[in-house]
Structures are given as C-alpha cells and as structure tokens.
PDB file of C-alpha atoms and ligand atoms in Angstrom:
ATOM      1  CA  MET A   1      53.466-138.978-124.651  1.00 51.00           C
ATOM      2  CA  ALA A   2      55.359-141.697-126.560  1.00 47.00           C
ATOM      3  CA  GLY A   3      54.917-141.343-130.315  1.00 60.00           C
ATOM      4  CA  ALA A   4      53.138-138.059-129.626  1.00 75.00           C
ATOM      5  CA  ASP A   5      52.483-137.177-133.288  1.00 79.00           C
ATOM      6  CA  GLY A   6      50.802-140.499-134.031  1.00 92.00           C
ATOM      7  CA  ASP A   7      48.804-140.312-130.821  1.00 95.00           C
ATOM      8  CA  GLU A   8      47.598-136.784-131.582  1.00 96.00           C
ATOM      9  CA  LYS A   9      46.339-137.930-134.990  1.00 96.00           C
ATOM     10  CA  LEU A  10      44.545-140.849-133.356  1.00 98.00           C
ATOM     11  CA  ARG A  11      43.058-138.555-130.719  1.00 98.00           C
ATOM     12  CA  ARG A  12      41.609-136.250-133.381  1.00 97.00           C
ATOM     13  CA  GLU A  13      40.299-139.093-135.543  1.00 97.00           C
ATOM     14  CA  PHE A  14      38.618-140.930-132.672  1.00 98.00           C
ATOM     15  CA  ASN A  15      37.220-137.725-131.226  1.00 98.00           C
ATOM     16  CA  GLU A  16      35.381-137.405-134.544  1.00 98.00           C
ATOM     17  CA  TRP A  17      34.150-140.988-134.256  1.00 97.00           C
ATOM     18  CA  ALA A  18      32.929-140.209-130.738  1.00 98.00           C
ATOM     19  CA  GLU A  19      31.081-137.085-131.887  1.00 98.00           C
ATOM     20  CA  GLU A  20      29.374-139.131-134.626  1.00 97.00           C
ATOM     21  CA  GLY A  21      28.136-141.622-132.013  1.00 97.00           C
ATOM     22  CA  LYS A  22      30.380-144.426-133.304  1.00 97.00           C
ATOM     23  CA  GLY A  23      31.703-145.212-129.817  1.00 97.00           C
ATOM     24  CA  GLU A  24      28.297-146.463-128.678  1.00 97.00           C
ATOM     25  CA  GLU A  25      27.595-148.104-132.071  1.00 96.00           C
ATOM     26  CA  MET A  26      30.637-150.316-131.652  1.00 96.00           C
ATOM     27  CA  GLU A  27      28.828-152.273-128.961  1.00 96.00           C
ATOM     28  CA  ARG A  28      26.506-153.578-131.675  1.00 94.00           C
ATOM     29  CA  HIS A  29      29.433-154.514-133.922  1.00 93.00           C
ATOM     30  CA  HIS A  30      31.766-156.002-131.334  1.00 97.00           C
ATOM     31  CA  ALA A  31      29.554-157.512-128.603  1.00 98.00           C
ATOM     32  CA  SER A  32      29.343-160.898-130.323  1.00 98.00           C
ATOM     33  CA  ILE A  33      33.133-161.344-130.219  1.00 98.00           C
ATOM     34  CA  VAL A  34      33.702-159.557-126.886  1.00 98.00           C
ATOM     35  CA  GLU A  35      31.237-161.558-124.796  1.00 98.00           C
ATOM     36  CA  PRO A  36      32.901-164.946-125.499  1.00 98.00           C
ATOM     37  CA  THR A  37      36.310-163.319-124.952  1.00 98.00           C
ATOM     38  CA  ILE A  38      35.299-161.985-121.543  1.00 98.00           C
ATOM     39  CA  ALA A  39      34.009-165.472-120.674  1.00 98.00           C
ATOM     40  CA  MET A  40      37.493-166.861-121.536  1.00 98.00           C
ATOM     41  CA  MET A  41      39.135-164.297-119.228  1.00 98.00           C
ATOM     42  CA  ASN A  42      37.718-166.159-116.228  1.00 98.00           C
ATOM     43  CA  LEU A  43      37.404-162.927-114.221  1.00 98.00           C
ATOM     44  CA  LYS A  44      36.812-163.149-110.500  1.00 97.00           C
ATOM     45  CA  PRO A  45      35.350-160.709-107.978  1.00 97.00           C
ATOM     46  CA  GLY A  46      38.117-158.528-106.597  1.00 97.00           C
ATOM     47  CA  GLU A  47      40.330-158.561-109.707  1.00 98.00           C
ATOM     48  CA  ARG A  48      41.651-155.391-111.318  1.00 98.00           C
ATOM     49  CA  VAL A  49      41.247-155.191-115.058  1.00 98.00           C
ATOM     50  CA  LEU A  50      42.310-152.670-117.687  1.00 99.00           C
ATOM     51  CA  ASP A  51      40.343-152.078-120.922  1.00 99.00           C
ATOM     52  CA  LEU A  52      42.958-150.673-123.302  1.00 99.00           C
ATOM     53  CA  GLY A  53      41.425-148.502-126.046  1.00 98.00           C
ATOM     54  CA  CYS A  54      38.052-148.656-124.296  1.00 98.00           C
ATOM     55  CA  GLY A  55      36.154-146.305-126.632  1.00 98.00           C
ATOM     56  CA  ALA A  56      32.731-145.436-125.188  1.00 98.00           C
ATOM     57  CA  GLY A  57      33.265-147.826-122.283  1.00 98.00           C
ATOM     58  CA  TRP A  58      30.555-150.444-122.828  1.00 98.00           C
ATOM     59  CA  ALA A  59      33.008-153.365-122.506  1.00 98.00           C
ATOM     60  CA  THR A  60      34.613-151.733-119.446  1.00 98.00           C
ATOM     61  CA  ARG A  61      31.192-151.852-117.779  1.00 98.00           C
ATOM     62  CA  LEU A  62      30.879-155.576-118.601  1.00 98.00           C
ATOM     63  CA  LEU A  63      34.297-156.134-117.032  1.00 98.00           C
ATOM     64  CA  ALA A  64      33.346-154.046-113.975  1.00 98.00           C
ATOM     65  CA  ARG A  65      30.300-156.240-113.405  1.00 97.00           C
ATOM     66  CA  GLN A  66      32.440-159.407-113.463  1.00 97.00           C
ATOM     67  CA  VAL A  67      35.025-158.174-110.949  1.00 98.00           C
ATOM     68  CA  ALA A  68      32.586-156.439-108.582  1.00 97.00           C
ATOM     69  CA  GLY A  69      32.142-157.885-105.149  1.00 88.00           C
ATOM     70  CA  GLY A  70      35.692-158.323-103.940  1.00 77.00           C
ATOM     71  CA  GLU A  71      37.448-155.649-101.944  1.00 84.00           C
ATOM     72  CA  HIS A  72      39.473-154.234-104.864  1.00 91.00           C
ATOM     73  CA  GLY A  73      37.438-155.289-107.910  1.00 97.00           C
ATOM     74  CA  GLN A  74      37.850-152.500-110.423  1.00 97.00           C
ATOM     75  CA  ALA A  75      37.746-151.954-114.207  1.00 98.00           C
ATOM     76  CA  ILE A  76      39.719-149.074-115.684  1.00 98.00           C
ATOM     77  CA  GLY A  77      39.079-147.922-119.263  1.00 98.00           C
ATOM     78  CA  LEU A  78      41.871-146.054-121.033  1.00 98.00           C
ATOM     79  CA  ASP A  79      41.582-144.293-124.379  1.00 98.00           C
ATOM     80  CA  ILE A  80      43.504-141.748-126.466  1.00 98.00           C
ATOM     81  CA  SER A  81      40.270-139.967-127.371  1.00 98.00           C
ATOM     82  CA  ASP A  82      39.190-137.519-124.663  1.00 98.00           C
ATOM     83  CA  GLU A  83      35.720-137.418-126.279  1.00 98.00           C
ATOM     84  CA  MET A  84      35.336-141.183-125.941  1.00 98.00           C
ATOM     85  CA  ILE A  85      36.444-140.924-122.306  1.00 98.00           C
ATOM     86  CA  ALA A  86      33.966-138.107-121.591  1.00 98.00           C
ATOM     87  CA  ARG A  87      31.121-140.200-123.048  1.00 98.00           C
ATOM     88  CA  ALA A  88      32.203-143.336-121.215  1.00 98.00           C
ATOM     89  CA  ARG A  89      32.151-141.412-117.932  1.00 98.00           C
ATOM     90  CA  VAL A  90      28.607-140.153-118.546  1.00 98.00           C
ATOM     91  CA  SER A  91      27.280-143.601-119.532  1.00 98.00           C
ATOM     92  CA  SER A  92      28.931-145.254-116.551  1.00 98.00           C
ATOM     93  CA  LYS A  93      27.531-142.982-113.839  1.00 97.00           C
ATOM     94  CA  GLY A  94      26.428-145.223-111.021  1.00 94.00           C
ATOM     95  CA  VAL A  95      28.883-148.014-111.907  1.00 97.00           C
ATOM     96  CA  GLU A  96      31.051-147.509-108.870  1.00 96.00           C
ATOM     97  CA  ASN A  97      33.903-149.818-109.797  1.00 98.00           C
ATOM     98  CA  ALA A  98      34.425-148.494-113.357  1.00 98.00           C
ATOM     99  CA  MET A  99      36.776-145.576-113.986  1.00 98.00           C
ATOM    100  CA  TYR A 100      38.032-143.941-117.177  1.00 98.00           C
ATOM    101  CA  VAL A 101      41.393-142.391-117.920  1.00 98.00           C
ATOM    102  CA  TRP A 102      42.541-140.379-120.901  1.00 98.00           C
ATOM    103  CA  GLY A 103      45.972-141.427-122.154  1.00 98.00           C
ATOM    104  CA  SER A 104      48.005-143.440-124.608  1.00 98.00           C
ATOM    105  CA  ALA A 105      48.459-147.190-124.668  1.00 98.00           C
ATOM    106  CA  GLN A 106      52.067-146.343-125.534  1.00 98.00           C
ATOM    107  CA  GLU A 107      52.551-144.714-122.137  1.00 98.00           C
ATOM    108  CA  ILE A 108      49.936-146.150-119.795  1.00 98.00           C
ATOM    109  CA  PRO A 109      49.424-143.602-117.003  1.00 98.00           C
ATOM    110  CA  TRP A 110      49.290-146.202-114.262  1.00 98.00           C
ATOM    111  CA  GLN A 111      51.556-147.797-111.680  1.00 98.00           C
ATOM    112  CA  GLU A 112      53.382-151.042-112.386  1.00 98.00           C
ATOM    113  CA  GLU A 113      52.117-154.527-111.466  1.00 98.00           C
ATOM    114  CA  TYR A 114      48.603-153.259-110.737  1.00 98.00           C
ATOM    115  CA  PHE A 115      46.302-155.198-113.078  1.00 98.00           C
ATOM    116  CA  ASP A 116      45.408-158.885-112.947  1.00 98.00           C
ATOM    117  CA  LYS A 117      44.144-158.821-116.525  1.00 98.00           C
ATOM    118  CA  VAL A 118      44.211-156.529-119.536  1.00 99.00           C
ATOM    119  CA  LEU A 119      41.671-156.612-122.364  1.00 99.00           C
ATOM    120  CA  SER A 120      42.047-154.675-125.605  1.00 98.00           C
ATOM    121  CA  VAL A 121      39.271-154.784-128.213  1.00 98.00           C
ATOM    122  CA  GLU A 122      39.764-153.733-131.823  1.00 98.00           C
ATOM    123  CA  SER A 123      42.425-151.221-130.878  1.00 98.00           C
ATOM    124  CA  PHE A 124      45.881-152.859-130.992  1.00 98.00           C
ATOM    125  CA  TYR A 125      46.398-152.478-134.751  1.00 98.00           C
ATOM    126  CA  TYR A 126      46.059-148.687-134.457  1.00 98.00           C
ATOM    127  CA  TYR A 127      48.947-148.262-132.017  1.00 98.00           C
ATOM    128  CA  PRO A 128      51.859-146.677-133.887  1.00 97.00           C
ATOM    129  CA  ASP A 129      54.467-148.440-131.713  1.00 97.00           C
ATOM    130  CA  GLN A 130      53.037-151.850-130.863  1.00 98.00           C
ATOM    131  CA  SER A 131      56.307-152.949-129.227  1.00 98.00           C
ATOM    132  CA  LYS A 132      56.121-150.071-126.765  1.00 98.00           C
ATOM    133  CA  VAL A 133      52.513-150.978-125.966  1.00 98.00           C
ATOM    134  CA  LEU A 134      53.444-154.602-125.227  1.00 98.00           C
ATOM    135  CA  GLU A 135      56.204-153.348-122.887  1.00 98.00           C
ATOM    136  CA  GLU A 136      53.688-151.103-121.171  1.00 98.00           C
ATOM    137  CA  VAL A 137      51.114-153.888-120.828  1.00 98.00           C
ATOM    138  CA  LEU A 138      53.758-156.124-119.218  1.00 98.00           C
ATOM    139  CA  ARG A 139      54.785-153.293-116.901  1.00 98.00           C
ATOM    140  CA  VAL A 140      51.263-152.697-115.535  1.00 98.00           C
ATOM    141  CA  LEU A 141      50.373-156.415-115.282  1.00 98.00           C
ATOM    142  CA  ALA A 142      50.860-158.104-111.926  1.00 98.00           C
ATOM    143  CA  PRO A 143      53.107-161.213-111.913  1.00 98.00           C
ATOM    144  CA  GLY A 144      51.047-164.092-113.325  1.00 98.00           C
ATOM    145  CA  GLY A 145      48.600-161.619-114.922  1.00 98.00           C
ATOM    146  CA  ALA A 146      47.285-162.073-118.469  1.00 98.00           C
ATOM    147  CA  ALA A 147      46.651-159.925-121.533  1.00 99.00           C
ATOM    148  CA  TYR A 148      43.812-160.587-124.008  1.00 99.00           C
ATOM    149  CA  ILE A 149      44.215-158.713-127.274  1.00 99.00           C
ATOM    150  CA  LEU A 150      41.264-159.089-129.628  1.00 98.00           C
ATOM    151  CA  ILE A 151      41.571-157.842-133.207  1.00 98.00           C
ATOM    152  CA  ASN A 152      39.453-158.171-136.291  1.00 96.00           C
ATOM    153  CA  LEU A 153      42.123-156.907-138.678  1.00 97.00           C
ATOM    154  CA  TYR A 154      44.876-159.418-139.412  1.00 98.00           C
ATOM    155  CA  THR A 155      46.224-160.832-142.645  1.00 97.00           C
ATOM    156  CA  ASP A 156      44.999-164.427-142.172  1.00 97.00           C
ATOM    157  CA  ASN A 157      41.456-163.128-142.591  1.00 96.00           C
ATOM    158  CA  PRO A 158      41.726-161.442-146.020  1.00 94.00           C
ATOM    159  CA  TYR A 159      38.211-159.989-145.780  1.00 94.00           C
ATOM    160  CA  SER A 160      39.338-157.922-142.793  1.00 93.00           C
ATOM    161  CA  LEU A 161      41.844-156.026-144.967  1.00 95.00           C
ATOM    162  CA  ARG A 162      39.111-154.434-147.070  1.00 92.00           C
ATOM    163  CA  TRP A 163      38.757-151.608-144.549  1.00 87.00           C
ATOM    164  CA  VAL A 164      42.425-150.625-144.441  1.00 93.00           C
ATOM    165  CA  ASP A 165      42.355-148.088-147.276  1.00 90.00           C
ATOM    166  CA  GLU A 166      39.186-146.471-145.938  1.00 88.00           C
ATOM    167  CA  LEU A 167      40.679-145.644-142.560  1.00 92.00           C
ATOM    168  CA  LYS A 168      42.069-142.131-142.170  1.00 93.00           C
ATOM    169  CA  VAL A 169      44.835-143.301-139.851  1.00 95.00           C
ATOM    170  CA  GLN A 170      47.572-145.859-140.439  1.00 94.00           C
ATOM    171  CA  VAL A 171      47.105-149.373-139.144  1.00 97.00           C
ATOM    172  CA  HIS A 172      49.289-152.456-138.843  1.00 97.00           C
ATOM    173  CA  ALA A 173      48.257-155.498-140.855  1.00 97.00           C
ATOM    174  CA  ARG A 174      50.147-158.509-139.497  1.00 98.00           C
ATOM    175  CA  SER A 175      49.559-162.236-139.385  1.00 98.00           C
ATOM    176  CA  GLU A 176      48.679-164.393-136.403  1.00 98.00           C
ATOM    177  CA  ALA A 177      52.189-165.914-136.509  1.00 98.00           C
ATOM    178  CA  GLU A 178      53.837-162.469-136.498  1.00 98.00           C
ATOM    179  CA  TYR A 179      51.788-161.341-133.512  1.00 98.00           C
ATOM    180  CA  VAL A 180      52.512-164.525-131.561  1.00 98.00           C
ATOM    181  CA  GLU A 181      56.237-164.095-132.216  1.00 98.00           C
ATOM    182  CA  MET A 182      56.073-160.426-131.223  1.00 98.00           C
ATOM    183  CA  MET A 183      54.443-161.249-127.885  1.00 98.00           C
ATOM    184  CA  ARG A 184      56.998-163.994-127.163  1.00 98.00           C
ATOM    185  CA  GLN A 185      59.869-161.660-128.004  1.00 98.00           C
ATOM    186  CA  HIS A 186      58.538-159.127-125.534  1.00 98.00           C
ATOM    187  CA  GLY A 187      58.602-161.658-122.720  1.00 98.00           C
ATOM    188  CA  PHE A 188      55.001-162.860-122.576  1.00 98.00           C
ATOM    189  CA  GLU A 189      54.687-166.501-121.539  1.00 98.00           C
ATOM    190  CA  GLN A 190      52.182-169.178-122.593  1.00 98.00           C
ATOM    191  CA  VAL A 191      51.351-167.136-125.685  1.00 98.00           C
ATOM    192  CA  GLU A 192      48.358-168.485-127.571  1.00 98.00           C
ATOM    193  CA  ALA A 193      46.363-167.382-130.591  1.00 98.00           C
ATOM    194  CA  ARG A 194      42.691-168.283-130.632  1.00 98.00           C
ATOM    195  CA  ARG A 195      39.939-167.496-133.112  1.00 98.00           C
ATOM    196  CA  VAL A 196      36.680-166.002-131.944  1.00 98.00           C
ATOM    197  CA  PRO A 197      33.998-166.543-134.592  1.00 98.00           C
ATOM    198  CA  ASP A 198      31.159-164.053-134.719  1.00 97.00           C
ATOM    199  CA  GLU A 199      28.085-166.179-134.136  1.00 96.00           C
ATOM    200  CA  SER A 200      25.507-163.409-134.430  1.00 96.00           C
ATOM    201  CA  PRO A 201      22.798-164.103-137.044  1.00 95.00           C
ATOM    202  CA  THR A 202      23.568-162.975-140.610  1.00 95.00           C
ATOM    203  CA  PRO A 203      20.684-161.659-142.719  1.00 92.00           C
ATOM    204  CA  GLU A 204      19.745-163.720-145.801  1.00 94.00           C
ATOM    205  CA  THR A 205      20.670-160.855-148.134  1.00 95.00           C
ATOM    206  CA  TYR A 206      23.548-158.374-147.901  1.00 94.00           C
ATOM    207  CA  SER A 207      23.369-154.960-149.537  1.00 92.00           C
ATOM    208  CA  GLY A 208      26.377-153.189-147.969  1.00 92.00           C
ATOM    209  CA  ARG A 209      29.621-152.346-149.769  1.00 91.00           C
ATOM    210  CA  TRP A 210      32.164-154.583-148.053  1.00 90.00           C
ATOM    211  CA  PHE A 211      31.051-158.046-149.081  1.00 94.00           C
ATOM    212  CA  LYS A 212      29.866-159.415-152.418  1.00 94.00           C
ATOM    213  CA  ASN A 213      26.964-161.177-150.765  1.00 95.00           C
ATOM    214  CA  ALA A 214      25.701-162.604-147.482  1.00 96.00           C
ATOM    215  CA  GLU A 215      27.765-165.773-148.034  1.00 96.00           C
ATOM    216  CA  GLU A 216      31.016-163.749-147.981  1.00 95.00           C
ATOM    217  CA  LEU A 217      29.928-161.946-144.834  1.00 95.00           C
ATOM    218  CA  ARG A 218      29.150-165.308-143.228  1.00 97.00           C
ATOM    219  CA  GLU A 219      32.619-166.554-144.197  1.00 96.00           C
ATOM    220  CA  PHE A 220      34.273-163.443-142.680  1.00 96.00           C
ATOM    221  CA  LYS A 221      32.362-164.010-139.430  1.00 97.00           C
ATOM    222  CA  ARG A 222      33.134-167.732-139.435  1.00 97.00           C
ATOM    223  CA  MET A 223      36.888-167.013-139.741  1.00 97.00           C
ATOM    224  CA  GLY A 224      36.449-164.768-136.762  1.00 97.00           C
ATOM    225  CA  ALA A 225      38.555-162.307-134.828  1.00 98.00           C
ATOM    226  CA  LEU A 226      42.060-163.082-133.613  1.00 98.00           C
ATOM    227  CA  LEU A 227      42.495-163.314-129.855  1.00 98.00           C
ATOM    228  CA  LEU A 228      46.083-163.133-128.610  1.00 99.00           C
ATOM    229  CA  VAL A 229      46.614-164.300-125.054  1.00 99.00           C
ATOM    230  CA  GLY A 230      49.871-163.967-123.137  1.00 98.00           C
ATOM    231  CA  ARG A 231      50.871-164.094-119.487  1.00 98.00           C
ATOM    232  CA  LYS A 232      53.421-162.280-117.382  1.00 98.00           C
ATOM    233  CA  LYS A 233      55.913-164.474-115.518  1.00 97.00           C
ATOM    234  CA  ARG A 234      54.967-165.198-111.895  1.00 96.00           C
TER     235      ARG A 234
HETATM  236  C1  SAM B 301      37.701-149.325-133.079  1.00 77.76           C
HETATM  237  S1  SAM B 301      37.707-148.457-131.571  1.00 77.76           S
HETATM  238  C2  SAM B 301      37.292-149.743-130.388  1.00 77.76           C
HETATM  239  C3  SAM B 301      36.773-149.172-129.089  1.00 77.76           C
HETATM  240  C4  SAM B 301      36.290-150.188-128.061  1.00 77.76           C
HETATM  241  N1  SAM B 301      37.337-151.071-127.641  1.00 77.76           N
HETATM  242  C5  SAM B 301      35.086-150.941-128.597  1.00 77.76           C
HETATM  243  O1  SAM B 301      35.234-152.126-128.947  1.00 77.76           O
HETATM  244  O2  SAM B 301      34.008-150.348-128.669  1.00 77.76           O
HETATM  245  C6  SAM B 301      39.438-148.201-131.262  1.00 77.76           C
HETATM  246  C7  SAM B 301      39.719-147.393-130.006  1.00 77.76           C
HETATM  247  O3  SAM B 301      41.127-147.410-129.755  1.00 77.76           O
HETATM  248  C8  SAM B 301      41.481-146.134-129.273  1.00 77.76           C
HETATM  249  N2  SAM B 301      42.921-145.908-129.506  1.00 77.76           N
HETATM  250  C9  SAM B 301      43.552-145.799-130.710  1.00 77.76           C
HETATM  251  N3  SAM B 301      44.857-145.567-130.522  1.00 77.76           N
HETATM  252  C10 SAM B 301      45.069-145.510-129.183  1.00 77.76           C
HETATM  253  C11 SAM B 301      46.217-145.299-128.364  1.00 77.76           C
HETATM  254  N4  SAM B 301      47.424-145.062-128.891  1.00 77.76           N
HETATM  255  N5  SAM B 301      46.072-145.342-127.024  1.00 77.76           N
HETATM  256  C12 SAM B 301      44.845-145.564-126.477  1.00 77.76           C
HETATM  257  N6  SAM B 301      43.731-145.759-127.189  1.00 77.76           N
HETATM  258  C13 SAM B 301      43.826-145.744-128.533  1.00 77.76           C
HETATM  259  C14 SAM B 301      40.610-145.188-130.086  1.00 77.76           C
HETATM  260  O4  SAM B 301      40.510-143.898-129.536  1.00 77.76           O
HETATM  261  C15 SAM B 301      39.291-145.948-130.131  1.00 77.76           C
HETATM  262  O5  SAM B 301      38.426-145.580-129.080  1.00 77.76           O
END
C-alpha cells in the first residue's frame, strides 16, 4: 500500500470509530451536505460510481439507487477501515448494485478508466499523500468522467479548524484556492470550487463545546462545505 504507515494509522483510528458506531452516526451529520451534492452529480441509470472513503456506506447506497436500472449501474464504496467495510456490507444486504472494497485511496484497487463519477465525502483531508490520491482518481475515471470531493475542513471556513487538534490522526488544512490549483496541476479539467451550505435546522440554543452559541453554529453551516469538482479529459 502507498504510504503504508499513514494508512495503517488511519485504519486503526477509523476501526475504532466504526466500533463506536460513528460510521452510521455520520449519516446524521453529513446527509444535509451530501444530498445536494449527489443532486449536482447528475447521476444516470447505468453509470458506475466510486464512493472514496465510504465509511459505513450510507452514501454509497444513495448513489447505488441513482445509478440502478441501466445494465452496468453500480456503486462501489472503498475505505481504509476494514471495520467500516464490514458494517457497510451488512447494512447493504439486498442492495444488489452496491459493493464494498477494503483498500487505500492512495492505491485504489480497481482497473483504470472504469468509473463515470467519483464522490468523496469528508475524507480527502485525511489522505497522507493527496497528490497520489488525485493521480489514482484520474486513473480510475473514464475519459470525460468527473470527481466530486466534498470537505468540511478547509481554511476559508475558520470554524472548521476547531476540530484539528482533537483528531488523533494528522489532517491537511488547505484553502479553496490551494485545492483548486492542486487539482489543475494534476490534470483535472474544468475545475470548480462550490460551497454547499448546510441547510438543516439549527436549534435556538447551543450547548456543545465547538461553538460559542447557536449563532456561530449557524454561521459555520451558512459558510458550508467545500465541493471540488474536476473532470478527466475526454
Ligand atoms: C469522516 S469519515 C467519512 C465517512 C463517509 N464518507 C461519511 O460521510 O459517512 C472518513 C472516512 O475516510 C476513510 N479514510 C481515511 N483515510 C483513508 C484512506 N487513505 N483511504 C481510504 N479511506 C480512508 C476513513 O476510514 C473514514 O471511514
């Protein structure tokens, strides 16, 4: 595996998350930014889509539903945590066009030019070698295919940096402009950065530890997640 040490650390950390039930919990935290993102992906029956860093697989199942119907429509979830993958497989029994694979985003265990679209939710900033991952995403994308990288940790949203010191693994904190440049340098075309605000209701009062008050939380959600979109040359 590329960057094997980093990947092994990530595997252990996210196996713990999986055992604590955090894989399934993430649906509650991320659904409000993932649903509008999937709508922007304009998926069609018969397409093949990869969910990179799929966790417990709830978003992979949403993708599978969108591409079902055509002859090849298939959603593949890939994750470094074997525990997440095991749970995703159990929860997706009966979803015939969803499949889960254990492996690293830095060395995607899949053939080249296979996927029409790639989605990655709240995972890209964990990858030790983000350049290698972008190369791998381009390799597995079919000509004209598109990648959608959604992250809620980037420097233009200062609230999002409050979690960095709490995480037990290293993360990258970069700006929208840096990410756009990185994707262009790796050969993605029509690179765009969009913001996906979290429009879920915010309670009137906030008693957690991350925000001073509900107004700050509302501001964090209004700023939204960063969605990076890039295409592979036809
Ligand atoms: C915050 S969770 C998000 C999971 C899922 N996308 C969701 O929204 O519920 C980050 C996920 O990225 C996965 N991950 C981290 N580093 C990875 C790597 N190098 N290759 C593949 N997956 C990785 C973790 O195991 C974890 O499941």
